[in-house]
Amino acid sequence: MASEAELKAAGDKYIPRDYDPTLYKLRHSLAHVLAQAVVEKFPQAKPTIGPPIEYGFYYDFDLDVNPTDGELEWIANRMKQIIKGRHPFKVREISADEGRALFKDNPYKVELIDGLSKGQDEYGNAAGGAATITVYQQDTFVDLCRGPHVETTGDLDSKAFKITQVTGSYWRGDSKNKMLKRFHATAWASADDLKAHLARVEEAAKRDHRKVGRDLELFANEPVFGAGFPMLLPKGATVRRLLEQFITDYERKAGYLHVYTPDAAKKELYKISGHWEHYKDSMFPPMDMGEGGSDDEELCLRPMCCPHHIQVYKSKPRSYRDLPIRIAELGKMYRYERSGVVGGLSRVRCMTLNDAHLFVRPDQVKAEIAGVLALMKKAYADLGITEYRFRLSKNDDPETTAAGKGGKYVDNPALWETSTAMLREVLRESGLPFFEAWGEAAFYGPKIDVQVKDMMGREETLSTIQADQHLPEQFKLEFKDSDDTPKRPVMIHRGVISTMERMMSYLIELYAGAFPVWLAPVQVAIVPIADRHFEFAQQLGAALTEKDYRVDVDLGTGRMQAKIRDAQIMKVPYVLVIGDKEMAANAVAVRLRTGDDLGAKPVAEFEALLEQVVKSRTLKLVP
């Protein structure tokens, strides 16, 4: 049997690579402290699993009552008492039979022990050989656990955690299992860190695109459409149209050829591409269009556009002189996301990707990827996206891949090695800082992912560039080289501004709904003070609309100040107030959505300001 020091040291290997070890240990330790407090308050509660997560930890219990706010406060106070007790975290190794006897009244722990004995992890997945079974104890509480933990509860800050909510959760995430109670908590190294986190949470809630999108009448989620199928309202549709025009104009000038391809195809197409083998769990079920039930009679909604753009390439013979060929489309795709994870615009089941596929000679790969990076950086600058970093996303780490995990990526080591080297070389030559990550590639090849952060500091992929030698081989793509022999092109997949839905959700939160003027759904609100000013206001609105500005003329019966406030609440950049003086001088009194008052300006001067702001795509309201 290993010593206590050896067992504690062994627990360190379970800390994820990108997780701060100090935070991981204190959060894991607090999860045990919470579990002790919960079972003291509810002796009938059966603890199950309680891991650290991004901003804290959770612990699931089999508990048939819903804790009240008062009971949660009792649990938090009891946790503080346990922390002040400075109880050491002690570990010891036990046999499976000892564990079954120790936890005989907790079927969840017994199930875990049975799995560990068979080489499974806590979720029942294959994890290699049988694990060493250990239990940790602090004070009177004993839990099945592999560690790691802090040395004593005294190493925890009793003012640096907060129980945030209790929700429902199925045992091991399977809806066929019993619904448990999940206690959520956030935890930090100090009270100041906790305070800063809670401030970020508050700010993120204000910017949540689901709330802002509803308040600004951008989109709605109607139950009759089903989860993951949002409806863009007129203002949201305007933002999307502007984004589409923006990126397709850039692509056209960069030599892209735009196409329209079907949203569905025979299952056979996705079997050739490999999507059916590697990606079918994320595809909608096939539609049987005939009586035979064969692949020839089954149609699939496409999960990606790449097999379709391959058909465009194959539509006629290609010469080395034709390449590179850049095929682009605002392509609709369908992903069978589980209903529990879809929401707003960021996770949807039907999305429109700013998609393109470049078919290039091997000697053109680096230059074309560099061109995509340049296009992406230019688009990001116009959109006001300034904080991002690059990730080289690779397939599974061969040294740590669990036994029996195969099937996620195509099995072609040489392909992975050469494609990854291509992308790495481009990034190095571009001078762009980047980091590498295992297990983040597409099933057919590595990627350059552009990682952005939300208000909570969480990273998500917004744009991607992929090097692919697999699909050209699958579809036997060719071009005639200069020596008249057939050669295989390399395929570059890229999405510069992601899907329209995800980009909209990101920009809504980035700007809290106050879009740059060129992207604002309504750029100018005109507020006539009295009925006698209506005609002038309408004429001005028509003149601005004729010049392709987006204008709302408020002819309602409300008071002027209320109309101005309403326009500012709707984040309209400019509010033009018209009274007797303004009408006589052919002028407007200009208010900004920020509340600033620019005073009276001749109409021509305001139009010049508006033109400059829109054409320059500046983030400022007044250059």
Coordinates of C-alpha atoms in Angstrom, one line a residue:
M1 CA 0.0 0.0 0.0
A2 CA 1.2 3.5 -0.8
S3 CA 1.9 6.0 1.9
E4 CA -0.4 9.0 2.6
A5 CA 2.2 11.3 1.0
E6 CA 2.4 9.2 -2.1
L7 CA -1.4 9.0 -2.4
K8 CA -1.7 12.8 -2.1
A9 CA 0.9 13.3 -4.7
A10 CA -0.8 10.9 -7.1
G11 CA -3.9 13.1 -7.0
D12 CA -2.1 16.0 -8.6
K13 CA -2.2 14.2 -12.0
Y14 CA -6.0 14.7 -12.1
I15 CA -5.7 18.5 -12.3
P16 CA -6.5 19.5 -15.9
R17 CA -3.7 21.1 -17.8
D18 CA -5.2 24.5 -18.1
Y19 CA -6.6 24.7 -14.5
D20 CA -4.8 26.6 -11.8
P21 CA -3.6 23.9 -9.3
T22 CA -4.2 26.1 -6.3
L23 CA -7.8 26.9 -7.3
Y24 CA -8.5 23.3 -8.3
K25 CA -7.4 22.0 -4.9
L26 CA -9.3 24.6 -2.8
R27 CA -12.5 24.1 -4.9
H28 CA -12.3 20.4 -4.6
S29 CA -11.7 20.7 -0.9
L30 CA -14.7 23.0 -0.5
A31 CA -16.9 20.5 -2.4
H32 CA -16.1 18.0 0.4
V33 CA -16.8 20.7 3.1
L34 CA -20.2 21.5 1.4
A35 CA -21.0 17.7 1.3
Q36 CA -20.3 17.4 5.0
A37 CA -22.6 20.4 5.7
V38 CA -25.4 19.0 3.5
V39 CA -25.5 15.6 5.0
E40 CA -25.5 17.1 8.5
K41 CA -28.5 19.2 7.5
F42 CA -30.2 16.4 5.5
P43 CA -29.0 13.0 7.0
Q44 CA -31.0 11.3 4.3
A45 CA -29.0 12.9 1.5
K46 CA -26.7 10.6 -0.5
P47 CA -23.6 12.3 -1.9
T48 CA -22.6 11.3 -5.5
I49 CA -20.0 13.3 -7.4
G50 CA -18.6 16.8 -6.7
P51 CA -15.9 18.1 -9.1
P52 CA -14.3 21.5 -9.5
I53 CA -15.6 23.4 -12.6
E54 CA -14.7 26.7 -14.3
Y55 CA -15.7 29.1 -11.6
G56 CA -16.2 26.9 -8.6
F57 CA -17.6 23.5 -8.0
Y58 CA -20.8 21.5 -7.7
Y59 CA -21.9 18.5 -5.8
D60 CA -24.8 16.2 -6.7
F61 CA -27.0 14.6 -4.0
D62 CA -29.8 12.2 -4.0
L63 CA -32.2 14.4 -2.0
D64 CA -35.9 14.4 -2.3
V65 CA -36.5 17.9 -0.8
N66 CA -35.8 21.3 -2.2
P67 CA -33.6 23.3 0.1
T68 CA -35.0 26.6 1.2
D69 CA -33.0 29.8 1.2
G70 CA -32.8 29.5 5.0
E71 CA -31.4 26.0 4.8
L72 CA -28.8 27.0 2.2
E73 CA -27.8 29.8 4.6
W74 CA -27.4 27.2 7.4
I75 CA -25.2 25.1 5.1
A76 CA -23.0 28.0 4.2
N77 CA -22.6 29.0 7.8
R78 CA -21.8 25.4 8.8
M79 CA -19.2 25.3 6.0
K80 CA -17.5 28.3 7.6
Q81 CA -17.4 26.6 11.0
I82 CA -15.8 23.5 9.4
I83 CA -13.2 25.7 7.7
K84 CA -12.3 27.3 11.0
G85 CA -11.9 23.9 12.6
R86 CA -8.6 23.5 10.6
H87 CA -9.4 19.8 10.0
P88 CA -6.7 18.0 8.0
F89 CA -7.6 16.2 4.8
K90 CA -6.5 12.6 5.4
V91 CA -6.3 9.9 2.6
R92 CA -6.0 6.2 2.7
E93 CA -6.2 3.4 0.2
I94 CA -8.9 0.8 0.5
S95 CA -9.9 -2.3 -1.4
A96 CA -13.1 -2.5 -3.4
D97 CA -14.7 -4.8 -0.8
E98 CA -13.8 -2.3 1.9
G99 CA -15.3 0.5 -0.1
R100 CA -18.5 -1.4 -0.7
A101 CA -18.8 -2.1 3.0
L102 CA -18.0 1.5 3.9
F103 CA -20.6 2.9 1.5
K104 CA -23.2 0.2 1.7
D105 CA -26.0 2.7 2.3
N106 CA -25.0 4.7 -0.8
P107 CA -25.7 2.9 -4.1
Y108 CA -24.0 5.7 -6.1
K109 CA -20.7 5.3 -4.4
V110 CA -20.9 1.5 -4.7
E111 CA -21.5 1.9 -8.5
L112 CA -18.5 4.1 -8.7
I113 CA -16.3 1.6 -6.8
D114 CA -17.5 -1.2 -9.2
G115 CA -16.6 0.9 -12.2
L116 CA -13.2 1.8 -10.7
S117 CA -12.5 -1.9 -10.3
K118 CA -13.2 -2.4 -13.9
G119 CA -11.0 0.4 -15.2
Q120 CA -13.7 3.0 -15.7
D121 CA -13.8 6.6 -14.7
E122 CA -16.5 8.2 -12.6
Y123 CA -18.8 8.6 -15.6
G124 CA -18.5 4.9 -16.7
N125 CA -16.1 5.5 -19.5
A126 CA -13.1 3.3 -20.2
A127 CA -10.0 4.8 -18.4
G128 CA -7.4 2.1 -18.6
G129 CA -6.6 -0.5 -15.9
A130 CA -8.3 -0.7 -12.4
A131 CA -7.7 2.4 -10.4
T132 CA -6.3 2.7 -6.8
I133 CA -9.3 3.3 -4.6
T134 CA -8.9 6.0 -2.0
V135 CA -11.0 7.8 0.5
Y136 CA -10.5 11.3 2.0
Q137 CA -11.6 12.4 5.4
Q138 CA -12.0 15.8 7.0
D139 CA -13.5 16.1 10.4
T140 CA -16.3 13.4 10.5
F141 CA -16.9 13.3 6.8
V142 CA -15.5 10.4 4.7
D143 CA -15.8 10.5 0.9
L144 CA -14.7 8.3 -2.0
C145 CA -12.1 10.5 -3.7
R146 CA -8.9 10.5 -5.7
G147 CA -7.9 14.0 -4.7
P148 CA -6.1 16.4 -4.7
H149 CA -6.9 18.6 -1.7
V150 CA -5.4 21.3 0.4
E151 CA -3.7 20.2 3.6
T152 CA -6.4 21.3 6.0
T153 CA -9.7 23.2 6.0
G154 CA -7.8 26.1 7.5
D155 CA -6.2 26.6 4.1
L156 CA -9.6 27.7 2.8
D157 CA -11.0 31.2 3.0
S158 CA -14.4 31.2 4.6
K159 CA -15.3 34.5 2.9
A160 CA -14.3 33.4 -0.6
F161 CA -17.1 31.1 -1.6
K162 CA -20.8 31.4 -2.2
I163 CA -23.5 28.8 -2.8
T164 CA -25.3 30.2 -5.9
Q165 CA -28.2 27.9 -6.7
V166 CA -29.6 24.3 -6.5
T167 CA -30.8 22.7 -9.8
G168 CA -31.7 19.3 -11.0
S169 CA -29.3 17.0 -12.6
Y170 CA -29.5 13.3 -13.7
W171 CA -27.1 10.8 -12.3
R172 CA -24.2 10.6 -14.7
G173 CA -26.0 12.9 -17.1
D174 CA -28.4 10.2 -18.3
S175 CA -32.1 11.2 -18.4
K176 CA -32.9 7.5 -17.8
N177 CA -31.4 7.8 -14.3
K178 CA -32.8 9.5 -11.2
M179 CA -32.9 13.3 -11.0
L180 CA -30.5 14.5 -8.3
K181 CA -30.1 17.9 -6.6
R182 CA -27.0 19.8 -7.8
F183 CA -25.6 22.3 -5.4
H184 CA -23.7 25.0 -7.3
A185 CA -21.0 27.2 -5.7
T186 CA -18.4 29.7 -6.8
A187 CA -15.1 29.7 -4.9
W188 CA -11.9 31.7 -5.0
A189 CA -8.6 32.2 -3.3
S190 CA -9.7 35.4 -1.5
A191 CA -12.8 37.5 -0.7
D192 CA -11.6 40.1 -3.1
D193 CA -11.4 37.5 -5.9
L194 CA -15.0 36.5 -5.1
K195 CA -16.2 40.1 -5.1
A196 CA -14.5 40.7 -8.5
H197 CA -16.1 37.5 -9.9
L198 CA -19.6 38.5 -8.7
A199 CA -19.2 41.9 -10.3
R200 CA -18.3 40.2 -13.6
V201 CA -21.4 38.0 -13.2
E202 CA -23.6 41.0 -12.7
E203 CA -22.1 42.8 -15.8
A204 CA -22.5 39.7 -17.9
A205 CA -26.1 39.4 -16.9
K206 CA -26.7 42.9 -18.1
R207 CA -25.1 42.1 -21.4
D208 CA -26.6 38.6 -21.8
H209 CA -27.6 38.5 -25.5
R210 CA -30.8 36.7 -24.7
K211 CA -32.0 39.5 -22.5
V212 CA -30.6 42.4 -24.6
G213 CA -31.9 40.7 -27.8
R214 CA -35.4 40.5 -26.3
D215 CA -35.3 44.1 -24.9
L216 CA -34.1 45.6 -28.2
E217 CA -36.5 43.5 -30.3
L218 CA -33.8 41.7 -32.2
F219 CA -34.9 38.1 -31.9
A220 CA -37.4 35.8 -30.2
N221 CA -37.6 32.1 -29.3
E222 CA -41.1 30.8 -30.0
P223 CA -41.9 27.4 -28.5
V224 CA -43.9 26.4 -31.6
F225 CA -40.7 26.4 -33.6
G226 CA -38.9 24.2 -31.1
A227 CA -35.7 24.7 -29.1
G228 CA -32.7 25.9 -31.1
F229 CA -34.7 27.7 -33.9
P230 CA -34.7 31.4 -33.0
M231 CA -36.8 33.9 -35.0
L232 CA -35.0 37.1 -36.1
L233 CA -37.3 40.1 -35.8
P234 CA -37.0 43.1 -38.3
K235 CA -34.2 44.8 -36.3
G236 CA -32.3 41.6 -35.8
A237 CA -32.8 40.7 -39.5
T238 CA -31.3 44.1 -40.4
V239 CA -28.1 43.4 -38.3
R240 CA -27.8 40.0 -40.0
R241 CA -28.2 41.4 -43.5
L242 CA -25.6 44.0 -42.8
L243 CA -23.1 41.4 -41.5
E244 CA -23.8 39.3 -44.6
Q245 CA -23.2 42.2 -47.0
F246 CA -20.1 43.2 -45.0
I247 CA -18.4 39.9 -45.3
T248 CA -19.5 38.9 -48.8
D249 CA -18.2 42.3 -50.1
Y250 CA -14.8 41.6 -48.5
E251 CA -14.8 38.0 -50.0
R252 CA -15.7 39.2 -53.5
K253 CA -12.9 41.6 -53.5
A254 CA -10.5 38.8 -52.3
G255 CA -11.4 36.6 -55.2
Y256 CA -14.1 34.3 -53.7
L257 CA -16.8 32.9 -55.9
H258 CA -20.2 32.7 -54.2
V259 CA -22.5 29.8 -54.7
Y260 CA -25.8 28.4 -53.4
T261 CA -25.9 24.7 -52.6
P262 CA -28.7 22.5 -51.2
D263 CA -29.4 22.3 -47.5
A264 CA -29.8 18.5 -47.8
A265 CA -28.3 15.6 -49.7
K266 CA -28.4 11.8 -49.9
K267 CA -26.9 10.0 -46.9
E268 CA -24.4 8.6 -49.4
L269 CA -22.6 12.0 -49.6
Y270 CA -21.9 12.1 -45.9
K271 CA -20.8 8.5 -45.8
I272 CA -18.2 9.3 -48.4
S273 CA -17.1 12.4 -46.6
G274 CA -16.9 10.6 -43.2
H275 CA -19.5 12.8 -41.5
W276 CA -21.8 9.8 -41.1
E277 CA -19.1 7.8 -39.4
H278 CA -17.6 10.5 -37.2
Y279 CA -20.3 13.1 -36.8
K280 CA -23.7 11.4 -37.1
D281 CA -24.6 11.9 -33.4
S282 CA -24.7 15.6 -34.2
M283 CA -26.8 15.2 -37.3
F284 CA -30.6 15.1 -37.6
P285 CA -32.0 11.7 -38.4
P286 CA -32.2 10.8 -42.1
M287 CA -35.5 11.4 -43.9
D288 CA -36.7 8.2 -45.7
M289 CA -38.0 9.4 -49.1
G290 CA -38.9 6.1 -50.5
E291 CA -40.1 2.6 -49.7
G292 CA -36.8 0.7 -49.8
G293 CA -35.1 2.4 -46.9
S294 CA -31.7 2.3 -48.8
D295 CA -29.1 5.1 -48.6
D296 CA -30.2 6.1 -52.1
E297 CA -33.6 7.0 -50.7
E298 CA -32.5 8.7 -47.5
L299 CA -31.9 12.5 -47.3
C300 CA -29.9 14.2 -44.6
L301 CA -29.9 17.9 -43.5
R302 CA -26.3 18.9 -43.9
P303 CA -24.2 19.4 -40.8
M304 CA -21.5 21.1 -42.8
C305 CA -21.1 22.6 -46.3
C306 CA -17.8 21.1 -47.3
P307 CA -19.2 18.0 -49.2
H308 CA -21.4 20.3 -51.1
H309 CA -18.6 22.7 -52.1
I310 CA -16.6 19.7 -53.2
Q311 CA -19.4 19.0 -55.8
V312 CA -18.9 22.5 -57.1
Y313 CA -15.2 21.8 -57.6
K314 CA -16.0 18.6 -59.3
S315 CA -18.5 20.2 -61.7
K316 CA -15.8 20.5 -64.3
P317 CA -12.1 19.5 -64.9
R318 CA -9.5 21.7 -63.2
S319 CA -6.0 22.8 -64.2
Y320 CA -3.1 23.9 -62.1
R321 CA -3.7 27.3 -63.7
D322 CA -7.2 27.5 -62.2
L323 CA -6.0 27.1 -58.7
P324 CA -6.5 28.5 -56.1
I325 CA -10.3 28.3 -56.4
R326 CA -12.1 30.0 -53.5
I327 CA -15.8 28.9 -53.2
A328 CA -17.9 30.7 -50.6
E329 CA -21.4 30.5 -49.4
L330 CA -23.6 31.8 -46.6
G331 CA -24.5 28.2 -46.0
K332 CA -27.3 26.9 -43.8
M333 CA -26.3 24.0 -41.7
Y334 CA -28.2 21.8 -39.2
R335 CA -26.8 20.3 -36.0
Y336 CA -28.8 18.1 -33.6
E337 CA -27.8 19.9 -30.4
R338 CA -29.5 18.5 -27.3
S339 CA -32.4 20.7 -26.1
G340 CA -30.7 21.3 -22.8
V341 CA -27.7 23.1 -24.3
V342 CA -29.4 25.3 -27.0
G343 CA -30.3 28.9 -26.2
G344 CA -30.5 32.3 -27.7
L345 CA -28.4 32.7 -30.8
S346 CA -25.1 31.2 -29.5
R347 CA -26.2 27.6 -29.5
V348 CA -28.8 26.8 -32.2
R349 CA -29.9 23.9 -34.4
C350 CA -30.0 25.8 -37.6
M351 CA -27.2 28.2 -38.4
T352 CA -25.8 30.1 -41.3
L353 CA -22.1 29.9 -41.6
N354 CA -19.8 32.4 -43.4
D355 CA -18.3 29.4 -45.1
A356 CA -15.7 29.0 -47.7
H357 CA -13.5 26.2 -49.1
L358 CA -10.3 26.9 -50.9
F359 CA -8.9 24.3 -53.3
V360 CA -5.2 24.9 -53.7
R361 CA -2.0 23.4 -54.9
P362 CA 0.3 22.2 -52.1
D363 CA 2.7 25.0 -52.9
Q364 CA -0.1 27.6 -52.4
V365 CA -1.3 26.4 -49.0
K366 CA 0.8 28.8 -46.9
A367 CA 0.0 31.9 -49.0
E368 CA -3.7 31.1 -49.0
I369 CA -3.9 30.6 -45.2
A370 CA -2.0 33.8 -44.7
G371 CA -4.6 35.5 -46.9
V372 CA -7.4 34.1 -44.8
L373 CA -5.7 35.3 -41.6
A374 CA -5.3 38.8 -43.2
L375 CA -9.0 38.9 -44.2
M376 CA -10.0 37.8 -40.7
K377 CA -8.0 40.4 -39.0
K378 CA -9.4 43.1 -41.3
A379 CA -13.0 42.0 -40.6
Y380 CA -12.3 41.8 -36.8
A381 CA -10.9 45.4 -36.9
D382 CA -14.1 46.7 -38.5
L383 CA -16.3 44.8 -36.1
G384 CA -14.4 46.2 -33.1
I385 CA -13.1 42.8 -32.0
T386 CA -9.7 43.4 -30.5
E387 CA -9.0 40.7 -27.9
Y388 CA -8.4 37.3 -29.3
R389 CA -5.7 34.7 -29.6
F390 CA -4.9 31.8 -31.9
R391 CA -5.0 28.1 -31.1
L392 CA -3.5 25.3 -33.1
S393 CA -6.1 22.6 -32.6
K394 CA -4.8 19.0 -33.0
N395 CA -6.1 15.5 -32.7
D396 CA -5.8 13.3 -29.6
D397 CA -2.5 13.3 -27.7
P398 CA -1.1 9.8 -28.5
E399 CA 0.5 9.6 -25.1
T400 CA -2.7 10.2 -23.1
T401 CA -5.5 8.9 -25.3
A402 CA -7.6 6.5 -23.3
A403 CA -7.9 2.9 -24.5
G404 CA -10.9 2.3 -26.7
K405 CA -11.5 6.0 -27.4
G406 CA -10.9 5.7 -31.1
G407 CA -13.3 6.9 -33.8
K408 CA -13.3 10.6 -33.1
Y409 CA -10.7 11.3 -35.8
V410 CA -9.7 9.7 -39.1
D411 CA -7.0 7.2 -38.7
N412 CA -4.1 8.5 -40.8
P413 CA -1.1 9.6 -38.8
A414 CA 0.9 10.8 -41.8
L415 CA -2.0 13.1 -42.8
W416 CA -2.2 14.6 -39.3
E417 CA 1.5 15.2 -39.1
T418 CA 1.8 17.0 -42.4
S419 CA -1.4 19.0 -42.1
T420 CA -0.5 20.1 -38.5
A421 CA 3.0 21.1 -39.7
M422 CA 1.4 23.2 -42.5
L423 CA -0.6 25.3 -40.0
R424 CA 2.1 25.5 -37.5
E425 CA 4.5 26.9 -40.1
V426 CA 2.0 29.5 -41.3
L427 CA 1.4 30.7 -37.8
R428 CA 5.1 30.9 -37.1
E429 CA 5.9 32.8 -40.3
S430 CA 3.0 35.2 -39.7
G431 CA 4.5 36.2 -36.3
L432 CA 1.2 35.6 -34.6
P433 CA 1.4 34.2 -31.0
F434 CA -0.4 31.0 -30.7
F435 CA -0.8 28.0 -28.4
E436 CA -1.4 24.3 -29.2
A437 CA -4.2 22.1 -27.9
W438 CA -4.9 18.4 -28.2
G439 CA -8.3 17.0 -28.9
E440 CA -9.8 20.2 -30.5
A441 CA -9.4 19.3 -34.2
A442 CA -12.1 18.6 -36.8
F443 CA -12.4 14.9 -37.4
Y444 CA -10.6 15.2 -40.8
G445 CA -7.8 17.6 -40.0
P446 CA -6.2 20.2 -37.6
K447 CA -7.4 23.8 -37.3
I448 CA -6.3 27.3 -36.5
D449 CA -9.0 28.5 -34.1
V450 CA -9.5 32.1 -33.2
Q451 CA -10.4 32.2 -29.5
V452 CA -12.3 35.2 -28.0
K453 CA -13.4 35.8 -24.5
D454 CA -16.8 36.7 -23.1
M455 CA -17.5 39.0 -20.2
M456 CA -16.8 36.1 -17.8
G457 CA -13.4 35.4 -19.4
R458 CA -14.6 32.2 -20.9
E459 CA -13.1 31.4 -24.3
E460 CA -15.0 30.3 -27.3
T461 CA -14.1 29.7 -30.9
L462 CA -15.3 32.4 -33.2
S463 CA -13.4 31.8 -36.5
T464 CA -11.5 28.8 -37.8
I465 CA -9.1 27.8 -40.6
Q466 CA -8.6 24.1 -41.3
A467 CA -6.1 22.3 -43.5
D468 CA -7.6 19.1 -45.0
Q469 CA -6.0 16.4 -47.0
H470 CA -8.6 13.8 -46.1
L471 CA -11.7 14.9 -48.0
P472 CA -9.8 15.5 -51.3
E473 CA -8.7 11.9 -51.0
Q474 CA -12.1 10.6 -50.1
F475 CA -13.7 12.3 -53.1
K476 CA -10.7 11.7 -55.4
L477 CA -10.3 15.4 -56.3
E478 CA -7.8 16.2 -59.0
F479 CA -6.3 18.9 -61.1
K480 CA -4.0 18.6 -64.1
D481 CA -0.5 19.7 -63.2
S482 CA 1.9 21.5 -65.5
D483 CA 3.3 18.1 -66.6
D484 CA -0.3 17.0 -67.5
T485 CA -0.4 14.5 -64.7
P486 CA -3.4 14.4 -62.2
K487 CA -2.6 15.8 -58.7
R488 CA -4.6 16.0 -55.5
P489 CA -5.4 19.5 -54.3
V490 CA -5.3 20.5 -50.6
M491 CA -8.6 21.8 -49.2
I492 CA -8.7 24.7 -46.8
H493 CA -11.9 25.2 -44.8
R494 CA -12.5 28.6 -43.3
G495 CA -15.2 30.7 -41.6
V496 CA -14.0 34.3 -41.1
I497 CA -16.8 35.6 -39.0
S498 CA -18.3 32.3 -37.8
T499 CA -22.1 31.7 -38.1
M500 CA -24.4 34.7 -38.4
E501 CA -26.1 33.6 -35.2
R502 CA -22.9 33.2 -33.1
M503 CA -21.4 36.5 -34.4
M504 CA -24.6 38.3 -33.6
S505 CA -24.8 36.9 -30.1
Y506 CA -21.1 37.9 -29.5
L507 CA -21.5 41.4 -30.8
I508 CA -24.7 42.0 -28.8
E509 CA -22.8 41.1 -25.6
L510 CA -19.6 43.0 -26.7
Y511 CA -21.5 46.2 -27.2
A512 CA -24.4 45.5 -24.8
G513 CA -26.7 46.2 -27.7
A514 CA -25.1 49.6 -28.6
F515 CA -23.8 48.6 -32.0
P516 CA -21.4 50.7 -34.0
V517 CA -23.4 53.2 -36.1
W518 CA -22.8 51.3 -39.4
L519 CA -24.3 48.1 -37.8
A520 CA -27.1 49.6 -35.7
P521 CA -30.6 48.4 -36.8
V522 CA -31.9 52.0 -36.4
Q523 CA -29.3 54.7 -36.8
V524 CA -31.4 57.8 -36.4
A525 CA -34.6 58.5 -34.4
I526 CA -36.4 61.7 -35.3
V527 CA -38.5 63.3 -32.6
P528 CA -40.9 66.2 -33.6
I529 CA -42.0 68.2 -30.6
A530 CA -45.5 69.0 -31.8
D531 CA -47.9 68.1 -34.6
R532 CA -46.8 71.2 -36.7
H533 CA -43.3 69.7 -36.9
F534 CA -44.5 66.3 -38.2
E535 CA -44.2 67.2 -41.9
F536 CA -40.6 68.5 -41.6
A537 CA -39.7 65.4 -39.6
Q538 CA -41.2 63.0 -42.2
Q539 CA -39.5 64.8 -45.1
L540 CA -36.1 64.6 -43.2
G541 CA -36.7 60.9 -42.5
A542 CA -37.5 60.2 -46.1
A543 CA -34.4 62.1 -47.3
L544 CA -32.1 60.1 -44.9
T545 CA -33.8 56.9 -45.9
E546 CA -33.2 57.7 -49.6
K547 CA -29.5 57.9 -48.8
D548 CA -29.7 54.4 -47.3
Y549 CA -29.7 55.4 -43.6
R550 CA -32.0 53.6 -41.2
V551 CA -34.4 56.0 -39.7
D552 CA -37.4 55.9 -37.3
V553 CA -39.7 59.0 -37.2
D554 CA -41.7 59.0 -33.9
L555 CA -45.1 60.5 -34.6
G556 CA -46.6 59.1 -31.4
T557 CA -48.5 61.1 -28.8
G558 CA -45.9 60.8 -26.0
R559 CA -44.0 63.7 -24.5
M560 CA -40.7 64.7 -26.1
Q561 CA -38.5 63.7 -23.2
A562 CA -40.2 60.3 -23.1
K563 CA -39.6 59.8 -26.8
I564 CA -35.9 60.7 -26.4
R565 CA -35.6 58.3 -23.5
D566 CA -37.3 55.5 -25.4
A567 CA -34.9 56.0 -28.3
Q568 CA -31.9 55.9 -26.0
I569 CA -33.1 52.8 -24.2
M570 CA -33.3 51.2 -27.7
K571 CA -29.6 52.2 -28.2
V572 CA -30.4 54.4 -31.3
P573 CA -27.1 56.3 -31.9
Y574 CA -28.6 59.6 -32.8
V575 CA -31.8 61.3 -31.7
L576 CA -32.8 64.4 -33.7
V577 CA -35.3 66.7 -31.9
I578 CA -37.2 69.2 -34.1
G579 CA -39.0 72.2 -32.8
D580 CA -39.9 75.7 -34.2
K581 CA -36.3 77.0 -34.1
E582 CA -34.9 73.9 -35.8
M583 CA -37.6 73.9 -38.5
A584 CA -37.0 77.6 -39.2
A585 CA -33.2 77.1 -39.5
N586 CA -33.4 73.7 -41.4
A587 CA -31.5 72.3 -38.4
V588 CA -31.9 69.5 -35.8
A589 CA -31.0 69.3 -32.1
V590 CA -28.8 66.3 -31.8
R591 CA -28.8 64.0 -28.8
L592 CA -26.7 60.9 -28.5
R593 CA -27.7 57.5 -27.0
T594 CA -25.1 58.2 -24.3
G595 CA -27.2 61.1 -23.1
D596 CA -24.8 63.7 -24.5
D597 CA -26.3 66.8 -26.2
L598 CA -24.5 68.1 -29.3
G599 CA -26.9 71.0 -29.6
A600 CA -28.5 72.4 -32.8
K601 CA -26.8 71.5 -36.1
P602 CA -27.7 72.4 -39.7
V603 CA -29.2 69.3 -41.4
A604 CA -26.3 69.2 -43.9
E605 CA -23.8 69.2 -41.1
F606 CA -25.5 66.3 -39.3
E607 CA -25.7 64.4 -42.6
A608 CA -21.9 64.9 -43.1
L609 CA -21.2 63.6 -39.6
L610 CA -23.4 60.6 -40.2
E611 CA -21.8 59.8 -43.5
Q612 CA -18.3 60.0 -42.0
V613 CA -19.1 57.8 -39.1
V614 CA -20.8 55.1 -41.2
K615 CA -18.2 55.0 -44.0
S616 CA -15.3 54.8 -41.6
R617 CA -17.0 52.2 -39.5
T618 CA -15.7 53.9 -36.4
L619 CA -16.9 52.9 -32.9
K620 CA -17.3 56.6 -32.0
L621 CA -20.5 58.6 -32.4
V622 CA -18.5 61.8 -33.0
P623 CA -15.2 61.3 -34.8

